[in-house]
Coordinates of C-alpha atoms in Angstrom, one line a residue:
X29 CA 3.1 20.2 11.5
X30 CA 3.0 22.7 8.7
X31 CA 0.8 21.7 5.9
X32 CA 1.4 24.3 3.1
X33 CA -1.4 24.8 1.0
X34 CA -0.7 25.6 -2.7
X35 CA 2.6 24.0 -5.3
X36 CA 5.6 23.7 -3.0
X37 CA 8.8 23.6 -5.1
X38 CA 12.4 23.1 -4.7
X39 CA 15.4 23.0 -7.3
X40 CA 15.8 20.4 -9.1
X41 CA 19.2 19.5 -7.8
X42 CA 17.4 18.6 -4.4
X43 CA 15.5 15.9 -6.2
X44 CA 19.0 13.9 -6.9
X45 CA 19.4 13.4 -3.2
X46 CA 20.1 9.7 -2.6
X47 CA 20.4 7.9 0.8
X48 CA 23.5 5.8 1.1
X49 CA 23.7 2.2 2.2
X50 CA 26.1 2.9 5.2
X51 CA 23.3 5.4 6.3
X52 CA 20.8 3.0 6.5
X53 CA 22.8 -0.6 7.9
X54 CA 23.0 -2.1 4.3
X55 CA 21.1 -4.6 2.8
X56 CA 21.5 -6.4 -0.5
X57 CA 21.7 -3.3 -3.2
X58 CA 24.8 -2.2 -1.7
X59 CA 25.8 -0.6 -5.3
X60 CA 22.5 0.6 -6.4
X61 CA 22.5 3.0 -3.1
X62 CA 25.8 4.6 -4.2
X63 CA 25.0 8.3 -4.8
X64 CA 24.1 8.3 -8.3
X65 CA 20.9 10.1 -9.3
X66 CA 19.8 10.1 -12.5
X67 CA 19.8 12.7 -15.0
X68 CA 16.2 13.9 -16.1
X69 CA 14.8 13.1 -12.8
X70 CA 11.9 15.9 -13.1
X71 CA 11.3 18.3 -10.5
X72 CA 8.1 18.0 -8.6
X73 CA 5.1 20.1 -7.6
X74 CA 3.1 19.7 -4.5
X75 CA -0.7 20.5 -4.2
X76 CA -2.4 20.1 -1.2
X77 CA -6.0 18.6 -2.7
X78 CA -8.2 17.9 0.2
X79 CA -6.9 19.1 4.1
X80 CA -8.2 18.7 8.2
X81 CA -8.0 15.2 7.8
X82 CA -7.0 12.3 10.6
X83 CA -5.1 9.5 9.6
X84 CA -5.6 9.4 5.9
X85 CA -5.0 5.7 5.0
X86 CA -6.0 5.6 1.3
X87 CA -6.7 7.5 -1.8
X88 CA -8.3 6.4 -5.3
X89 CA -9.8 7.9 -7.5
X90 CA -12.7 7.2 -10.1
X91 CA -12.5 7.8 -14.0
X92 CA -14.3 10.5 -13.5
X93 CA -11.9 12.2 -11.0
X94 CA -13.4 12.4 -7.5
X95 CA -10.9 11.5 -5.2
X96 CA -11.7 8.9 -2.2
X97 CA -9.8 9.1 0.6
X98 CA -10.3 6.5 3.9
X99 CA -9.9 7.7 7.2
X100 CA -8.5 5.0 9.9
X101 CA -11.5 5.9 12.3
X102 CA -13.9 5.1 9.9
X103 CA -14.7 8.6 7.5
X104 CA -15.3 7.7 4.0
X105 CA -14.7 10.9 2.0
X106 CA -15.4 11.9 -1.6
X107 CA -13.5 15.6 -2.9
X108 CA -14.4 17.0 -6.5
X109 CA -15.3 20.5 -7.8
X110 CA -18.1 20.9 -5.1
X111 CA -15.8 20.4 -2.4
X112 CA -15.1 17.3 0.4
X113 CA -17.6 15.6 1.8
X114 CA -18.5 12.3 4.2
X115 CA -19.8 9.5 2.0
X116 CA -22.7 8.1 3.9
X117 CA -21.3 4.4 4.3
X118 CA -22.7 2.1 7.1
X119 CA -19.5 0.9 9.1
X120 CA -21.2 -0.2 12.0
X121 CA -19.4 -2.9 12.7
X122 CA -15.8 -0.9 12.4
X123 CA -13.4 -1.9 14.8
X124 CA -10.6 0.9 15.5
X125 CA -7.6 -0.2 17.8
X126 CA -4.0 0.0 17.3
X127 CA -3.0 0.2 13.7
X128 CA -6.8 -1.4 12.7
X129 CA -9.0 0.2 11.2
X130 CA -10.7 1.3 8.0
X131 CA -7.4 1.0 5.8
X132 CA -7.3 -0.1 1.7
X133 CA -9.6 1.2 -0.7
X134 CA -9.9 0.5 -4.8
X135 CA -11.9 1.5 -7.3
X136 CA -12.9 -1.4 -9.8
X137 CA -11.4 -1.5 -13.2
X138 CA -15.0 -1.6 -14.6
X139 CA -16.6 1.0 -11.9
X140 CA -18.1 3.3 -15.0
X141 CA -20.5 0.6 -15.1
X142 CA -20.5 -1.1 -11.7
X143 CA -19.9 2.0 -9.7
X144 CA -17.8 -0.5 -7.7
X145 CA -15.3 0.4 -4.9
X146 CA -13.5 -1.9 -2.4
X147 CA -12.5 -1.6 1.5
X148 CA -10.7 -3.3 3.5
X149 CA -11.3 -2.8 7.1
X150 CA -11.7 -4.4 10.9
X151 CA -14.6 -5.8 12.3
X152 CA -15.9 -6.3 16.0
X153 CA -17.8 -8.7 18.0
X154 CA -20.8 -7.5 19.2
X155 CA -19.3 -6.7 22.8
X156 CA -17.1 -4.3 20.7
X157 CA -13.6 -6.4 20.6
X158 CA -11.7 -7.2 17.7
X159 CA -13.0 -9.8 14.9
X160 CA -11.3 -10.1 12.0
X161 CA -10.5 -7.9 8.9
X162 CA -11.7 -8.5 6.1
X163 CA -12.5 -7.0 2.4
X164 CA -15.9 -5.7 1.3
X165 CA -17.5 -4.9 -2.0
X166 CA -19.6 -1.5 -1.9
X167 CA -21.8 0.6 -4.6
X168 CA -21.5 4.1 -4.9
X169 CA -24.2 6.5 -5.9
X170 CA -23.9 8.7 -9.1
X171 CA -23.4 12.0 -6.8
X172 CA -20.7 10.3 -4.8
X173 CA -22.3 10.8 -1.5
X174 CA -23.3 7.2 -0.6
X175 CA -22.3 3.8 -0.5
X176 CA -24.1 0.4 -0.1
X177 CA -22.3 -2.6 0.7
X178 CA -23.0 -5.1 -1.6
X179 CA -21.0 -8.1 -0.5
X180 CA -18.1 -10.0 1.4
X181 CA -15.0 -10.8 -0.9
X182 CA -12.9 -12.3 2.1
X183 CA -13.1 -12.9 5.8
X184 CA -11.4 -13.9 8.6
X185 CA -8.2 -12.1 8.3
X186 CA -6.5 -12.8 11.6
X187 CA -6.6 -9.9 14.3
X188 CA -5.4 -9.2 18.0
X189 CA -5.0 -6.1 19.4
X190 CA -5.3 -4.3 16.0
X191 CA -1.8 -4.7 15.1
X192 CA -0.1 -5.6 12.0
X193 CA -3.4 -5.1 9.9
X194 CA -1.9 -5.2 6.8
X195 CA -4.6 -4.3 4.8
X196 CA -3.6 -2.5 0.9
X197 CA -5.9 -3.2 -2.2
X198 CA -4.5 -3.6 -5.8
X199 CA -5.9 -4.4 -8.7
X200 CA -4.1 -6.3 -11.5
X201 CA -4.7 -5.8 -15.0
X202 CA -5.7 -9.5 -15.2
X203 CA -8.9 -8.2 -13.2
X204 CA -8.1 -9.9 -10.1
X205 CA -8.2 -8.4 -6.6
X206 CA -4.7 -8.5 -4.8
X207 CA -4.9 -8.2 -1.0
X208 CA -1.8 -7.5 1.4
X209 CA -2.4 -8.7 5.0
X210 CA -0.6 -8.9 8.4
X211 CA 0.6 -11.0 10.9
X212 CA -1.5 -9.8 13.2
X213 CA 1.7 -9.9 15.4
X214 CA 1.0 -13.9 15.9
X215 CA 4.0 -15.8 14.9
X216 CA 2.4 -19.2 13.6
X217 CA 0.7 -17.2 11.1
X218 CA 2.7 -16.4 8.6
X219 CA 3.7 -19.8 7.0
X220 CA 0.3 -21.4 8.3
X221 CA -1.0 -22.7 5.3
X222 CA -4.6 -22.5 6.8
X223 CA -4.6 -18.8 8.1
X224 CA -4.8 -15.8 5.9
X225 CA -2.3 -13.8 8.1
X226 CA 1.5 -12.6 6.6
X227 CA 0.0 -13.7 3.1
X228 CA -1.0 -11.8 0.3
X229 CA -4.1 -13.3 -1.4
X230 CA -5.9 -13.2 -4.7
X231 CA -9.3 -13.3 -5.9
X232 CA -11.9 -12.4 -8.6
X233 CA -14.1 -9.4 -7.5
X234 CA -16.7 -11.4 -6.3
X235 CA -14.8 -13.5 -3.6
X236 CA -14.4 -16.6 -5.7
X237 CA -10.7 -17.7 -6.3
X238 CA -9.1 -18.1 -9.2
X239 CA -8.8 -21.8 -10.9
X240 CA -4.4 -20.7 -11.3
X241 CA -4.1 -19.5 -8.0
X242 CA -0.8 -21.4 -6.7
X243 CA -2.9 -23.2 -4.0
X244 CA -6.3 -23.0 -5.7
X245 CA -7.1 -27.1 -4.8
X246 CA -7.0 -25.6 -0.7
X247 CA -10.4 -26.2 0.9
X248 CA -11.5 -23.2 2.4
X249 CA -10.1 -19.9 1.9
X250 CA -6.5 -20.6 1.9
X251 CA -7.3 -21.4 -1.7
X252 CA -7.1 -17.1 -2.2
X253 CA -3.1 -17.4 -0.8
X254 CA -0.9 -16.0 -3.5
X255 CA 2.2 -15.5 -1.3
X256 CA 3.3 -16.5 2.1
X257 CA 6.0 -15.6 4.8
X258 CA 5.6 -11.6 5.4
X259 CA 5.3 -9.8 8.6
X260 CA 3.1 -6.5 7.6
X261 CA 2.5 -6.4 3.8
X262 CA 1.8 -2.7 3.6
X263 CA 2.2 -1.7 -0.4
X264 CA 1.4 -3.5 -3.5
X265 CA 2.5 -2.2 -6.8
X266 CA 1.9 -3.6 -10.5
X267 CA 4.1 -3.0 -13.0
X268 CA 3.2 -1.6 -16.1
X269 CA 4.0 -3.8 -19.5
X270 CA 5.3 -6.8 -17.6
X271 CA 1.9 -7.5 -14.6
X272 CA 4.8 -8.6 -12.0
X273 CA 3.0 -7.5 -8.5
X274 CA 5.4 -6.0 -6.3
X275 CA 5.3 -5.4 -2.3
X276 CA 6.4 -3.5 0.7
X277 CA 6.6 -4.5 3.8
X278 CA 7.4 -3.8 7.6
X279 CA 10.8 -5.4 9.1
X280 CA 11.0 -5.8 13.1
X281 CA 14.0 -3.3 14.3
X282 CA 16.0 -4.4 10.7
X283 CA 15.0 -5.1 7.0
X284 CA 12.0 -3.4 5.8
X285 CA 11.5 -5.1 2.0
X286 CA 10.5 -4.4 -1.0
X287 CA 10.0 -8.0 -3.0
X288 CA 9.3 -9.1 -6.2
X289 CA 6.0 -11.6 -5.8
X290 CA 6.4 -15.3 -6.9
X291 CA 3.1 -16.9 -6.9
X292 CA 3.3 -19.6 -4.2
X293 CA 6.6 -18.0 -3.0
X294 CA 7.5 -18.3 0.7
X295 CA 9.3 -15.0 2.1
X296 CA 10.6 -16.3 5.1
X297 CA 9.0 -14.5 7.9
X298 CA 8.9 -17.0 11.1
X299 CA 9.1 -15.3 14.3
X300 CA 8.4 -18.4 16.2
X301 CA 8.1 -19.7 19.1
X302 CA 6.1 -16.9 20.6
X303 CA 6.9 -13.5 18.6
X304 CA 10.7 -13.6 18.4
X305 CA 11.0 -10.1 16.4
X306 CA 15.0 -10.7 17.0
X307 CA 14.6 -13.7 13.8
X308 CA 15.6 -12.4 10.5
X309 CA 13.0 -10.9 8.0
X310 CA 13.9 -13.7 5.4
X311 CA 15.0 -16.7 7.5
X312 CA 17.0 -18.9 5.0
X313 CA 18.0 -21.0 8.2
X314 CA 14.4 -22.3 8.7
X315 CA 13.6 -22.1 4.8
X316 CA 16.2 -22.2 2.3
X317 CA 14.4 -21.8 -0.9
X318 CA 12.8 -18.4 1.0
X319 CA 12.4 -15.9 -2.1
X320 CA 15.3 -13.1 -1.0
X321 CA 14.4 -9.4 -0.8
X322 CA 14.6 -7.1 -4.0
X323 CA 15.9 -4.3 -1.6
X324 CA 15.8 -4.4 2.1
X325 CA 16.8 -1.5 4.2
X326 CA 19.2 -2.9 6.9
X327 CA 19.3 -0.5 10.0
X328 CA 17.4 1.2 10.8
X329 CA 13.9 0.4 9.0
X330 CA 12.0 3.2 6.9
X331 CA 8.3 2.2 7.8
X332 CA 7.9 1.2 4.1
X333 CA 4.1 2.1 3.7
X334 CA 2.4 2.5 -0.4
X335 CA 4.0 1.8 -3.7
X336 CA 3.4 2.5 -7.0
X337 CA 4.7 2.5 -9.8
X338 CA 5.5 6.3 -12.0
X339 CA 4.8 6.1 -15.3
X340 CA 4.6 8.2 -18.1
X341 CA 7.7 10.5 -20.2
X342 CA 6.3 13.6 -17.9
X343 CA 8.1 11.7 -14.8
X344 CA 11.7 11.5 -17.1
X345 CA 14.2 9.7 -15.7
X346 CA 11.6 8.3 -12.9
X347 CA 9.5 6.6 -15.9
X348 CA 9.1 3.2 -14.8
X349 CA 10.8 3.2 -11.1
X350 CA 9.4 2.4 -8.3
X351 CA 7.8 4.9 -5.6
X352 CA 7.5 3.8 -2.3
X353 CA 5.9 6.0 0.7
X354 CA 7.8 6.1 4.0
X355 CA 6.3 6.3 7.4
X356 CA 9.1 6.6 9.7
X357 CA 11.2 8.6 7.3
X358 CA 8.8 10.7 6.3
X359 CA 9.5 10.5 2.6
X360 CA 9.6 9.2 -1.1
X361 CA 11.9 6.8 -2.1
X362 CA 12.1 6.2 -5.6
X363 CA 13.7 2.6 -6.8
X364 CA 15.0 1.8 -10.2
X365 CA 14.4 -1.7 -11.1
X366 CA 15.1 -3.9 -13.9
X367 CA 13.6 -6.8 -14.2
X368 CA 13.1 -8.4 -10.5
X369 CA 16.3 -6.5 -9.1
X370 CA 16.7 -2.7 -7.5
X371 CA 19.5 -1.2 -8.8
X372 CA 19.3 2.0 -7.4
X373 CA 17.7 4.5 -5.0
X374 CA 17.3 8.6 -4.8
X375 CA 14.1 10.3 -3.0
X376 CA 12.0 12.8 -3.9
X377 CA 13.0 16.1 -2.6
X378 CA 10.0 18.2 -2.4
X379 CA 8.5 15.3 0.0
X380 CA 11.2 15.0 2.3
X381 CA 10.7 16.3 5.7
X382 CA 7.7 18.7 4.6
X383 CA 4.7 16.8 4.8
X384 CA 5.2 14.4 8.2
X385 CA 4.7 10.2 7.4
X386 CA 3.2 9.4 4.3
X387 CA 0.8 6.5 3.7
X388 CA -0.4 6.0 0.4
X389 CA 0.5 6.4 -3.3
X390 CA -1.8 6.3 -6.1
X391 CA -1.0 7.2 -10.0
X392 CA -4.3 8.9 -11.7
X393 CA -5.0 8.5 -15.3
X394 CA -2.8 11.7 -16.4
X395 CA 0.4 10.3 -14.3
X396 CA 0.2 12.5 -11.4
X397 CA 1.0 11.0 -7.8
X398 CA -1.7 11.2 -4.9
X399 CA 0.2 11.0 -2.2
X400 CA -1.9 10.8 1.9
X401 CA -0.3 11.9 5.0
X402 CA -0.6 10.4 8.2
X403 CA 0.0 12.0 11.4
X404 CA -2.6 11.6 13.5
X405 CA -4.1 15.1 12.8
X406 CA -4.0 18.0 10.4
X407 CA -3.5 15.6 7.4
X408 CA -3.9 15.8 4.0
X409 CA -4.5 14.2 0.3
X410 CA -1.4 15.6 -1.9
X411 CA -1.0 15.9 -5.7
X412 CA 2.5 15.7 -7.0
X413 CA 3.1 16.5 -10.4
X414 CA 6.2 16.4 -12.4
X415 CA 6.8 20.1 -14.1
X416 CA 7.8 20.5 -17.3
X417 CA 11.3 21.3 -18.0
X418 CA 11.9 24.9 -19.3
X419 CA 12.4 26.0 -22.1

C-alpha cells in the first residue's frame, strides 16, 4: 500500500461525495443518504505524522502535544519534535490473538498534573492463553519515554479466541471513564446482566463506579454497566455542548450502527442459542423496547471502527458532525446529526481509498483529526487538517 508522506490534497468538489442508501442495502436514514453534500464542507489536508508502524490501534495526544499511538502487538509509542520512540511499558502479561490485543488508549483530563494515561488491553494465563481484557491506569514520565502502571480500573472483560475485543476509551466531560467492549463472540453475553461483554461501562478513573450509574445498586462489577445489547462496540464519541455519548459498532453480515447511548438502554443484540450471527443487530422480536439505531448501514457492513466528533468553524459545514473511521471501506464517513437522529451522510474525499482501513479518530486541541491506519504493515498516524478557504 502506498503511504504518501507529506499534505495529500484533492478538490474540493471530491469532498461532497456521498454514498447512497441503495449502495449500501438501506437502513433507517433512507433520506439523509440522498446525495446532498453540504456547502462549506472544507477541503482536507493529509500529513503523514509518524510512519513503519503495525496495526496502529490508537492515538491521543497530551496537552503538551506528543502523540501516543498503541500498536495491537503490544508497542507503546510516543512521537514529538525528537522523533518516535518505544515507551518502555511492562506488558508482560499481553495477550495477542485474533482481534486482541493492546487496543484503546486515553490521556486523562487532568494528566498535566497526574501524568495519567489509560489502556485497555488482553491478558493471559500464565500457560500463555487468553484471560480477560481489561483497563489499566499508567504514569508516564516527564520525557515520555516510560510508563508505570499504577492500577486496575476494570477486569474481567470476557475473552475467547481474541475476538470481538471491543476495547475504545473515552472520556466524558463529567470526568468519568467510558469503556466500549465486545461480545467476545459468546452469545449469552450481551444482555447478561452479570457479564461485562456487548456492554459499554462507566466509571471514575480510579475503578470505583459512579453512585448514578443506571445499575449502580449491582453487586460486583456489573454496577460499571452503562449500556447493554451490542455485538463489538468499536467507537465512542461525546458530543460537544450537549455530553450525549455516542457509539459505533460492528453488525454480523448486515447493520453496522451508529447509536445514540441511553443510560440503562438495551440495544438488542442476542445471537442466541449458540452464536446465531443470522439474528438481527436490534432484535425488537426478543426485546421490544430495544433502543433503535441512529444510522445503520444495511448491506453490506462498513467495519465501523472510531468516532469523533469535528468541531471547530475551521471544519465549516462539518462543524459539529459526526466522523466515523471505516475498516472495511477504508474511509471517513461524516454524519450530520441533530439531536439523537442522522440526517445525512457524505465522506471525506482525501481519505477514501488512499490510506487502506482506518482505525482511530482523535480531535487535538487546535481541531485537527488524527486519524491511524491499520493494515497489518506499513501503517501510519495521520493529521487531517481542514485548509483555509482562499481568498
Amino acid at each position: 500500500m502506498d503511504i504518501r508522506a507529506g499534505a495529500v490534497c484533492v478538490p474540493a468538489v471530491l469532498a461532497l461525495l456521498l454514498t447512497g442508501c441503495a449502495a449500501d442495502g438501506g437502513g433507517p436514514m433512507a433520506t439523509g443518504d440522498r446525495l446532498d453534500g453540504p456547502a462549506g464542507a472544507p477541503a482536507l489536508d493529509v500529513e503523514v505524522v509518524v510512519e513503519d508502524l503495525e496495526l496502529a490501534w490508537d492515538v491521543a495526544l497530551t496537552p503538551a502535544g506528543t502523540v501516543l499511538v498503541t500498536e495491537r502487538a503490544g508497542r507503546l509509542l510516543a512521537h514529538d519534535e525528537r522523533g518516535t520512540r518505544k515507551v518502555a511499558a511492562d506488558l508482560d502479561d499481553l495477550f495477542v490473538g485474533s482481534e486482541a490485543g493492546l487496543m484503546g488508549l486515553e490521556v486523562s483530563p487532568d494528566f498535566d498534573r497526574t501524568r495519567e494515561i489509560f489502556l485497555c488491553h488482553a491478558t493471559r494465563t500464565e500457560d500463555g492463553g487468553p484471560r480477560d481484557v481489561r483497563v489499566t491506569r499508567w504514569r508516564l514520565d516527564e520525557d515520555a519515554a516510560a510508563a508505570e502502571r499504577t492500577g486496575t480500573v476494570v477486569e474481567g472483560l470476557p475473552i475467547s479466541s481474541g475476538r470481538h475485543s471491543g476495547c475504545r476509551l473515552r472520556f466524558h466531560p463529567d470526568g468519568t471513564l467510558l469503556v466500549g467492549t465486545g461480545d467476545a463472540a459468546q452469545g449469552e453475553n450481551p444482555q447478561d446482566p452479570d457479564s461485562l461483554g456487548g456492554k459499554t461501562l462507566r466509571l471514575r478513573p480510579d475503578g470505583t463506579v459512579p453512585r448514578d450509574n443506571p445499575f449502580a445498586d449491582r453487586d460486583g462489577p456489573a454496577a460499571a454497566v452503562h449500556t447493554v445489547g451490542h455485538r463489538n462496540v468499536q467507537g465512542l464519541a461525546v458530543q460537544p455542548g450537549t455530553g450525549t455519548v455516542w457509539s459505533a459498532e460492528h453488525g454480523p453480515g448486515t447493520d453496522d450502527e451508529i447509536n445514540v447511548l441511553e443510560p440503562g438502554g438495551n440495544y438488542g443484540w442476542d445471537p442466541v442459542p449458540g452464536y446465531d450471527e443470522s439474528v438481527p443487530m436490534t432484535d425488537l422480536e426478543k426485546h421490544p423496547d430495544a433502543v433503535g439505531a441512529a444510522w445503520s448501514s444495511g448491506r453490506p457492513t462498513v467495519a465501523l471502527a472510531g468516532a469523533v466528533f469535528l468541531d471547530g468553524q475551521q471544519w465549516g459545514a462539518w462543524d459539529g458532525a459526526l466522523a466515523v473511521a471505516e475498516l472495511k471501506n477504508t474511509g471517513v464517513g461524516v454524519y450530520r446529526v441533530e439531536d439523537a437522529a442522522v440526517t445525512g451522510r457524505t465522506r471525506m474525499a482525501e481519505l477514501e481509498n488512499e490510506y487502506g482501513r482506518l482505525r482511530s479518530l482523535t480531535l487535538d486541541g487546535e481541531g485537527a483529526l488524527w486519524v491511524t491506519t491499520s493494515n497489518g504493515g506499513d501503517d501510519a498516524v495521520l493529521r487531517v487538517t481542514p485548509r483555509p478557504p482562499e481568498g
